[in-house]
Structure formats: C-alpha cells, structure tokens
Amino acid sequence: METIKDSELIKQMNRNTSVELTNMCMIYDNNGNVLVEEKIGKNYHGLIFPGGHMEIDEPIVDSIIRGIYEETGLTISNLKLCGIKDWFKENGGRYIVFYIKPILFPETFAHLLKAIFSGCPSKN
C-alpha cells in the first residue's frame, strides 16, 4: 500500500514534464513605433509581438532570430532578455515564453522598418 510519504517521494523524483518553448520580440524604432501582429484564431485574438516556437534542439537565440526573420523579413541581433512568462497547460505540461528585444537596431534593416511602419495606420 502506497503511503502519503511514498507518493510525495515519487512526485519529487519525477521532475520531467512536457514543455512548449516560445518567444516574442519587441521590435521598435526611435520614434516610438512598435511592431505588432494581429492574431485571430479559434480560441484567441489580439495584438502580439512577433515570435514563434522553438524547434527541437534549437538554441533560444537562434529560434528568435529565425522566427523574426520568418514573420517579418527582419534580421535582428544584439538581443536582450526582458522577461519570462510561464503557465501550466490543461494537460499538465508547461508553456514558456521568452520576451526579447534588440538592444540596438542594426543598420541593415532600418529601411525595412520604415517600409513596415509606413504601411500601418497611425492613431494620432
């Protein structure tokens, strides 16, 4: 018969869990413009920073650079971790988001940001 003490020991020994790793990156310019995406899905909608899921065996920084390029065409560098958010999913797994921003805008995509922001309506 398993006792409470035994079940607590088993719980402590099993620290493996399913984890979904994602990232979001705040891309902005020196004029206060911030690049966001409007996501509309079956169970969610709203404005979010661009980002994505990490692939298996992919380093965090590489996943951020890849994800931003895939979603925006921008190549980012000089990344700074701004925060981490996690929560438990209904299936008992975890969902973790790494919040990142570039420290400085590389010259190589300043013209792309201008093109992106010039196509966005402004709220003045």
CSV table of C-alpha atoms in Angstrom, one decimal:
chain,number,residue,atom,x,y,z
A,1,MET,CA,0.0,0.0,0.0
A,2,GLU,CA,1.4,3.4,-1.0
A,3,THR,CA,1.6,5.9,1.8
A,4,ILE,CA,1.4,9.7,1.5
A,5,LYS,CA,5.1,9.8,2.3
A,6,ASP,CA,5.8,7.4,-0.6
A,7,SER,CA,3.7,9.4,-3.1
A,8,GLU,CA,5.4,12.6,-2.2
A,9,LEU,CA,8.8,11.0,-2.7
A,10,ILE,CA,7.7,9.7,-6.2
A,11,LYS,CA,6.4,13.2,-7.0
A,12,GLN,CA,9.7,14.8,-6.1
A,13,MET,CA,11.7,12.2,-8.1
A,14,ASN,CA,9.7,12.7,-11.3
A,15,ARG,CA,10.6,16.2,-12.4
A,16,ASN,CA,10.2,15.6,-16.1
A,17,THR,CA,7.3,17.4,-17.8
A,18,SER,CA,6.2,18.4,-21.3
A,19,VAL,CA,7.3,22.0,-22.1
A,20,GLU,CA,6.3,24.1,-25.1
A,21,LEU,CA,9.0,26.8,-25.6
A,22,THR,CA,8.2,30.0,-27.4
A,23,ASN,CA,9.5,33.6,-27.8
A,24,MET,CA,8.3,37.1,-28.6
A,25,CYS,CA,10.4,40.0,-29.7
A,26,MET,CA,9.6,43.7,-29.2
A,27,ILE,CA,10.7,45.5,-32.4
A,28,TYR,CA,10.6,49.2,-32.2
A,29,ASP,CA,12.2,52.3,-33.7
A,30,ASN,CA,13.5,55.6,-32.2
A,31,ASN,CA,10.2,57.3,-32.9
A,32,GLY,CA,8.2,55.2,-30.5
A,33,ASN,CA,6.7,52.9,-33.1
A,34,VAL,CA,6.3,49.2,-32.0
A,35,LEU,CA,5.8,46.4,-34.5
A,36,VAL,CA,2.9,44.1,-33.5
A,37,GLU,CA,0.9,41.4,-35.2
A,38,GLU,CA,-2.9,40.9,-35.1
A,39,LYS,CA,-3.6,37.2,-34.3
A,40,ILE,CA,-7.0,35.8,-34.9
A,41,GLY,CA,-7.6,32.2,-34.2
A,42,LYS,CA,-10.3,29.8,-32.9
A,43,ASN,CA,-9.6,30.4,-29.2
A,44,TYR,CA,-7.7,33.7,-29.3
A,45,HIS,CA,-7.4,37.1,-30.9
A,46,GLY,CA,-5.4,40.3,-30.2
A,47,LEU,CA,-2.2,42.1,-30.8
A,48,ILE,CA,1.1,40.3,-30.0
A,49,PHE,CA,4.8,40.8,-30.7
A,50,PRO,CA,6.2,38.7,-33.5
A,51,GLY,CA,7.9,35.5,-32.5
A,52,GLY,CA,7.3,31.8,-32.6
A,53,HIS,CA,8.1,28.3,-31.3
A,54,MET,CA,11.5,26.8,-30.7
A,55,GLU,CA,12.4,23.8,-32.7
A,56,ILE,CA,13.7,20.6,-31.0
A,57,ASP,CA,17.5,21.1,-30.3
A,58,GLU,CA,17.4,24.7,-31.4
A,59,PRO,CA,19.1,27.3,-29.2
A,60,ILE,CA,16.9,30.1,-27.8
A,61,VAL,CA,18.7,32.9,-29.6
A,62,ASP,CA,18.7,31.1,-32.9
A,63,SER,CA,15.0,30.4,-32.6
A,64,ILE,CA,14.3,34.1,-32.0
A,65,ILE,CA,16.4,35.2,-35.0
A,66,ARG,CA,14.8,32.6,-37.2
A,67,GLY,CA,11.2,33.4,-36.0
A,68,ILE,CA,11.5,37.1,-36.5
A,69,TYR,CA,13.0,36.6,-40.0
A,70,GLU,CA,10.2,34.2,-41.0
A,71,GLU,CA,7.5,36.6,-39.8
A,72,THR,CA,8.9,40.0,-40.7
A,73,GLY,CA,11.8,39.6,-43.1
A,74,LEU,CA,14.0,41.4,-40.5
A,75,THR,CA,17.4,40.1,-39.3
A,76,ILE,CA,17.8,41.0,-35.7
A,77,SER,CA,20.9,40.9,-33.4
A,78,ASN,CA,22.1,42.2,-30.0
A,79,LEU,CA,19.3,40.6,-28.2
A,80,LYS,CA,18.3,41.3,-24.6
A,81,LEU,CA,16.1,39.1,-22.4
A,82,CYS,CA,13.3,41.3,-21.0
A,83,GLY,CA,11.3,38.6,-19.2
A,84,ILE,CA,10.0,35.1,-19.0
A,85,LYS,CA,6.3,34.1,-18.6
A,86,ASP,CA,5.1,30.6,-18.0
A,87,TRP,CA,1.9,28.8,-17.1
A,88,PHE,CA,0.6,25.3,-16.8
A,89,LYS,CA,-1.5,23.8,-19.6
A,90,GLU,CA,-4.6,21.7,-19.1
A,91,ASN,CA,-2.6,18.6,-20.0
A,92,GLY,CA,-0.2,19.2,-17.1
A,93,GLY,CA,2.6,20.5,-19.4
A,94,ARG,CA,4.1,23.9,-19.2
A,95,TYR,CA,4.1,26.8,-21.7
A,96,ILE,CA,7.1,29.1,-21.5
A,97,VAL,CA,7.6,32.4,-23.4
A,98,PHE,CA,10.9,34.3,-23.6
A,99,TYR,CA,10.4,38.0,-24.1
A,100,ILE,CA,13.3,39.6,-26.0
A,101,LYS,CA,14.2,42.9,-27.6
A,102,PRO,CA,17.1,44.0,-29.7
A,103,ILE,CA,19.4,46.4,-27.8
A,104,LEU,CA,20.2,48.4,-30.9
A,105,PHE,CA,18.7,48.4,-34.3
A,106,PRO,CA,21.2,47.1,-36.9
A,107,GLU,CA,21.5,49.5,-39.9
A,108,THR,CA,20.8,46.5,-42.2
A,109,PHE,CA,17.0,46.6,-41.5
A,110,ALA,CA,16.3,50.2,-40.7
A,111,HIS,CA,14.9,50.7,-44.2
A,112,LEU,CA,12.6,47.6,-43.8
A,113,LEU,CA,11.2,49.0,-40.6
A,114,LYS,CA,10.4,52.3,-42.3
A,115,ALA,CA,8.6,50.4,-45.0
A,116,ILE,CA,6.7,48.3,-42.5
A,117,PHE,CA,5.7,51.3,-40.3
A,118,SER,CA,4.7,53.5,-43.3
A,119,GLY,CA,2.1,50.9,-44.3
A,120,CYS,CA,0.5,50.9,-40.9
A,121,PRO,CA,-2.3,53.3,-40.0
A,122,SER,CA,-1.3,55.7,-37.2
A,123,LYS,CA,-3.6,56.6,-34.2
A,124,ASN,CA,-3.0,60.3,-33.8
